[in-house]
Amino acid sequence: MAEKAAKPYPLPGSPGRSANMKANRRADTKPELALRSALHALGYRYRKDFRLDLPARRVRPDIAFTARKVAVFVDGCFWHACPDHGSQPKNNEWYWSPKLARNVERDRAADAALAQAGWIVVRLWEHVPVTEAVALVTAAVGDPRPPDQVATMKPHAGLPALDAASAGRPSRER
């Protein structure tokens, strides 16, 4: 079996920086948790970190509304090269610049694969306020309840109709 050539990997600048980079999470980041909590409070139900095996490629959105085919990504400013807050590292620039560029390329490829499969993609930066993020997601998803699950006041077969006087209690008359 042929061995893979080892890629050069930069040495950390300090133990503190090393600990900081190890603490970065792939899922369940603070902005993502805040958005999910707000959406759940409004009645939305979704899949988190759900793997989608699409024809073009495998994609893992942060939040997926599978029935509505809406994929939501909460992108970190550093890792996804935010034009407002993204920064280029000064240490080990030879390593980080190509890596961050590949992240952006991967994001665009995921967007294209999702669009090709009929999904709506919502990309949010981590610095977007939660209220604005919720508004963007709800605009893409629509009503949190599927139309066939919305409660109605239609009479049901075999059940007596309720009147306002009984306030939801069945009649005691026999």
Coordinates of N, CA, C and O in Angstrom, one line a residue, residues 79-167:
W79 N -13.5 31.6 9.5 CA -13.4 30.4 8.8 C -14.0 30.5 7.4 O -13.6 29.7 6.5
H80 N -14.9 31.4 7.1 CA -15.6 31.5 5.8 C -15.3 32.9 5.1 O -16.0 33.3 4.2
A81 N -14.3 33.6 5.6 CA -13.7 34.8 5.0 C -14.8 35.9 4.8 O -15.1 36.3 3.7
C82 N -15.4 36.3 5.9 CA -16.4 37.4 5.9 C -15.8 38.6 5.3 O -14.7 39.0 5.8
P83 N -16.5 39.3 4.4 CA -15.9 40.5 3.8 C -15.8 41.7 4.8 O -15.0 42.6 4.7
D84 N -16.7 41.6 5.9 CA -16.7 42.7 6.9 C -15.7 42.4 8.0 O -15.0 43.3 8.5
H85 N -15.7 41.2 8.5 CA -15.0 40.9 9.8 C -13.9 39.8 9.6 O -13.2 39.5 10.5
G86 N -13.8 39.2 8.4 CA -12.8 38.1 8.3 C -11.4 38.7 8.2 O -11.2 39.8 7.7
S87 N -10.5 38.0 8.8 CA -9.1 38.5 8.9 C -8.2 37.5 8.4 O -8.4 36.3 8.5
Q88 N -7.1 37.9 7.8 CA -6.1 37.0 7.3 C -5.0 36.9 8.4 O -4.5 37.9 8.9
P89 N -4.7 35.7 8.8 CA -3.7 35.5 9.9 C -2.4 35.9 9.4 O -2.0 35.8 8.3
K90 N -1.6 36.5 10.4 CA -0.3 37.0 10.1 C 0.8 35.8 10.2 O 1.7 35.8 9.6
N91 N 0.5 34.9 11.2 CA 1.4 33.8 11.4 C 0.9 32.6 10.5 O -0.2 32.4 10.3
N92 N 1.9 32.0 9.9 CA 1.7 30.8 9.0 C 0.7 31.1 7.9 O -0.2 30.4 7.5
E93 N 0.9 32.3 7.3 CA 0.1 32.8 6.2 C 0.1 31.8 5.0 O -0.9 31.6 4.4
W94 N 1.2 31.1 4.8 CA 1.3 30.2 3.7 C 0.4 29.0 3.9 O -0.1 28.4 2.9
Y95 N 0.0 28.7 5.1 CA -1.0 27.6 5.4 C -2.4 28.1 5.4 O -3.3 27.5 4.8
W96 N -2.7 29.3 6.0 CA -4.0 29.7 6.2 C -4.7 30.3 5.0 O -5.9 30.1 4.8
S97 N -4.0 31.0 4.2 CA -4.6 31.6 3.0 C -5.3 30.6 2.1 O -6.4 30.7 1.7
P98 N -4.5 29.6 1.7 CA -5.2 28.5 0.8 C -6.3 27.8 1.5 O -7.3 27.4 0.9
K99 N -6.1 27.6 2.8 CA -7.1 26.8 3.6 C -8.5 27.6 3.6 O -9.5 27.1 3.4
L100 N -8.4 28.9 3.9 CA -9.6 29.7 4.0 C -10.2 29.9 2.6 O -11.4 29.9 2.4
A101 N -9.4 30.0 1.5 CA -9.9 30.0 0.2 C -10.6 28.7 -0.2 O -11.7 28.8 -0.9
R102 N -10.1 27.6 0.2 CA -10.8 26.3 0.0 C -12.1 26.3 0.7 O -13.1 25.7 0.2
N103 N -12.2 26.8 1.9 CA -13.5 26.9 2.6 C -14.5 27.6 1.8 O -15.7 27.2 1.7
V104 N -14.1 28.8 1.3 CA -15.1 29.6 0.5 C -15.5 28.8 -0.8 O -16.7 28.8 -1.2
E105 N -14.5 28.2 -1.4 CA -14.8 27.4 -2.6 C -15.8 26.2 -2.3 O -16.7 26.0 -3.1
R106 N -15.6 25.6 -1.2 CA -16.4 24.5 -0.7 C -17.9 25.0 -0.5 O -18.9 24.4 -0.8
D107 N -18.0 26.2 0.1 CA -19.3 26.8 0.4 C -20.0 27.0 -0.9 O -21.2 26.7 -1.0
R108 N -19.3 27.6 -1.9 CA -20.0 27.8 -3.2 C -20.4 26.5 -3.9 O -21.5 26.5 -4.5
A109 N -19.6 25.5 -3.8 CA -19.9 24.2 -4.4 C -21.1 23.6 -3.7 O -22.0 23.0 -4.3
A110 N -21.2 23.7 -2.4 CA -22.3 23.2 -1.6 C -23.6 24.0 -2.0 O -24.7 23.4 -2.2
D111 N -23.5 25.3 -2.1 CA -24.7 26.1 -2.6 C -25.2 25.6 -3.9 O -26.4 25.5 -4.2
A112 N -24.2 25.4 -4.9 CA -24.6 25.0 -6.2 C -25.3 23.6 -6.2 O -26.3 23.4 -6.9
A113 N -24.7 22.7 -5.4 CA -25.3 21.3 -5.3 C -26.7 21.4 -4.7 O -27.6 20.7 -5.2
L114 N -26.9 22.2 -3.7 CA -28.2 22.3 -3.1 C -29.2 22.9 -4.1 O -30.3 22.4 -4.2
A115 N -28.8 23.9 -4.7 CA -29.7 24.6 -5.7 C -30.1 23.6 -6.8 O -31.2 23.6 -7.3
Q116 N -29.1 22.9 -7.3 CA -29.3 21.9 -8.4 C -30.3 20.8 -7.9 O -31.1 20.3 -8.7
A117 N -30.3 20.5 -6.6 CA -31.2 19.5 -6.1 C -32.6 20.1 -5.6 O -33.4 19.4 -5.1
G118 N -32.8 21.4 -5.9 CA -34.1 22.0 -5.6 C -34.2 22.6 -4.2 O -35.3 22.8 -3.7
W119 N -33.1 22.8 -3.5 CA -33.1 23.3 -2.1 C -32.9 24.8 -2.2 O -32.3 25.4 -3.1
I120 N -33.5 25.5 -1.2 CA -33.2 26.9 -1.0 C -32.1 27.0 0.1 O -32.1 26.4 1.1
V121 N -31.1 27.8 -0.2 CA -30.0 28.0 0.7 C -30.0 29.4 1.4 O -30.2 30.4 0.7
V122 N -29.9 29.4 2.7 CA -29.8 30.6 3.5 C -28.5 30.6 4.2 O -28.2 29.7 5.0
R123 N -27.6 31.5 3.8 CA -26.3 31.7 4.4 C -26.3 32.9 5.3 O -26.6 34.0 4.8
L124 N -25.9 32.8 6.6 CA -25.9 33.9 7.5 C -24.5 34.0 8.1 O -23.9 32.9 8.4
W125 N -24.1 35.2 8.3 CA -22.8 35.4 9.1 C -23.1 35.3 10.5 O -24.1 35.7 11.0
E126 N -22.1 35.0 11.3 CA -22.2 34.8 12.7 C -22.5 36.2 13.4 O -23.1 36.2 14.5
H127 N -22.2 37.3 12.8 CA -22.4 38.6 13.4 C -23.8 39.2 13.1 O -24.2 40.2 13.6
V128 N -24.6 38.5 12.3 CA -26.0 38.9 12.0 C -26.8 38.8 13.3 O -26.8 37.7 13.9
P129 N -27.6 39.9 13.7 CA -28.4 39.7 14.9 C -29.4 38.6 14.7 O -29.9 38.3 13.7
V130 N -29.7 38.0 15.9 CA -30.6 36.8 15.9 C -32.0 37.2 15.3 O -32.6 36.4 14.5
T131 N -32.5 38.4 15.6 CA -33.8 38.7 15.1 C -33.8 38.8 13.5 O -34.7 38.4 12.9
E132 N -32.7 39.4 13.0 CA -32.6 39.5 11.5 C -32.4 38.1 10.9 O -33.0 37.8 9.9
A133 N -31.7 37.3 11.6 CA -31.4 35.9 11.1 C -32.8 35.1 11.1 O -33.1 34.4 10.1
V134 N -33.5 35.2 12.1 CA -34.8 34.6 12.2 C -35.8 35.0 11.1 O -36.4 34.2 10.5
A135 N -35.8 36.3 10.9 CA -36.6 36.9 9.8 C -36.2 36.3 8.4 O -37.1 36.0 7.6
L136 N -34.9 36.2 8.2 CA -34.5 35.6 6.9 C -34.9 34.2 6.7 O -35.3 33.7 5.7
V137 N -34.7 33.4 7.8 CA -35.0 32.0 7.7 C -36.5 31.8 7.6 O -37.0 31.0 6.8
T138 N -37.3 32.5 8.4 CA -38.8 32.3 8.4 C -39.3 32.7 7.0 O -40.3 32.2 6.5
A139 N -38.7 33.7 6.4 CA -39.1 34.1 5.0 C -38.9 33.0 4.0 O -39.7 32.8 3.1
A140 N -37.8 32.3 4.2 CA -37.5 31.2 3.3 C -38.4 29.9 3.6 O -38.8 29.2 2.6
V141 N -38.7 29.7 4.8 CA -39.4 28.5 5.2 C -40.9 28.6 5.1 O -41.6 27.7 4.7
G142 N -41.4 29.8 5.6 CA -42.8 30.0 5.6 C -43.4 29.6 7.0 O -42.7 29.6 8.0
D143 N -44.7 29.3 7.0 CA -45.4 28.9 8.3 C -44.7 27.7 8.9 O -44.4 26.8 8.2
P144 N -44.6 27.7 10.2 CA -43.9 26.6 10.9 C -44.7 25.3 10.8 O -44.1 24.2 10.9
R145 N -46.0 25.4 10.6 CA -46.8 24.1 10.6 C -47.1 23.8 9.2 O -47.5 24.7 8.4
P146 N -47.0 22.5 8.8 CA -47.5 22.1 7.5 C -49.0 22.4 7.4 O -49.7 22.3 8.3
P147 N -49.5 22.7 6.2 CA -50.9 23.1 6.0 C -51.9 22.0 6.5 O -52.9 22.4 6.9
D148 N -51.5 20.8 6.4 CA -52.4 19.7 6.8 C -52.5 19.5 8.3 O -53.3 18.7 8.8
Q149 N -51.6 20.2 9.0 CA -51.6 20.1 10.5 C -52.1 21.3 11.2 O -52.0 21.4 12.4
V150 N -52.6 22.3 10.5 CA -53.1 23.5 11.1 C -54.5 23.2 11.7 O -55.3 22.6 11.0
A151 N -54.7 23.5 13.0 CA -56.0 23.2 13.7 C -57.1 24.0 13.0 O -57.0 25.1 12.6
T152 N -58.2 23.3 12.9 CA -59.4 23.9 12.3 C -60.6 23.7 13.3 O -60.5 22.9 14.2
M153 N -61.7 24.4 13.1 CA -62.9 24.2 13.9 C -63.9 23.4 13.2 O -65.1 23.5 13.5
K154 N -63.6 22.5 12.3 CA -64.5 21.7 11.6 C -65.1 20.7 12.6 O -64.3 20.1 13.4
P155 N -66.4 20.3 12.5 CA -66.9 19.3 13.3 C -66.4 17.9 12.9 O -66.1 17.7 11.8
H156 N -66.1 17.1 13.9 CA -65.5 15.8 13.7 C -66.7 14.8 13.8 O -67.6 14.9 14.5
A157 N -66.5 13.7 13.0 CA -67.5 12.7 13.0 C -67.7 12.0 14.4 O -66.8 11.6 15.0
G158 N -69.0 12.0 14.8 CA -69.3 11.3 16.0 C -69.1 12.1 17.3 O -69.4 11.6 18.4
L159 N -68.6 13.3 17.2 CA -68.3 14.1 18.4 C -69.4 15.2 18.5 O -69.7 15.8 17.4
P160 N -69.9 15.5 19.7 CA -70.9 16.6 19.8 C -70.2 17.9 19.6 O -69.0 18.1 19.9
A161 N -70.9 18.9 19.0 CA -70.4 20.2 18.8 C -70.3 20.9 20.1 O -71.1 20.7 21.0
L162 N -69.3 21.8 20.3 CA -69.1 22.5 21.5 C -69.7 23.9 21.4 O -69.6 24.5 20.3
D163 N -70.3 24.4 22.4 CA -70.8 25.8 22.4 C -70.0 26.6 23.4 O -69.3 26.1 24.2
A164 N -70.1 27.9 23.3 CA -69.4 28.8 24.1 C -69.7 28.7 25.6 O -68.9 28.8 26.5
A165 N -71.0 28.4 25.9 CA -71.4 28.2 27.3 C -70.8 27.1 28.0 O -70.4 27.2 29.2
S166 N -70.5 26.0 27.3 CA -69.9 24.8 27.9 C -68.4 25.0 28.1 O -67.8 24.3 28.8
A167 N -67.8 26.0 27.4 CA -66.4 26.3 27.5 C -65.5 25.0 27.3 O -64.6 24.8 28.0

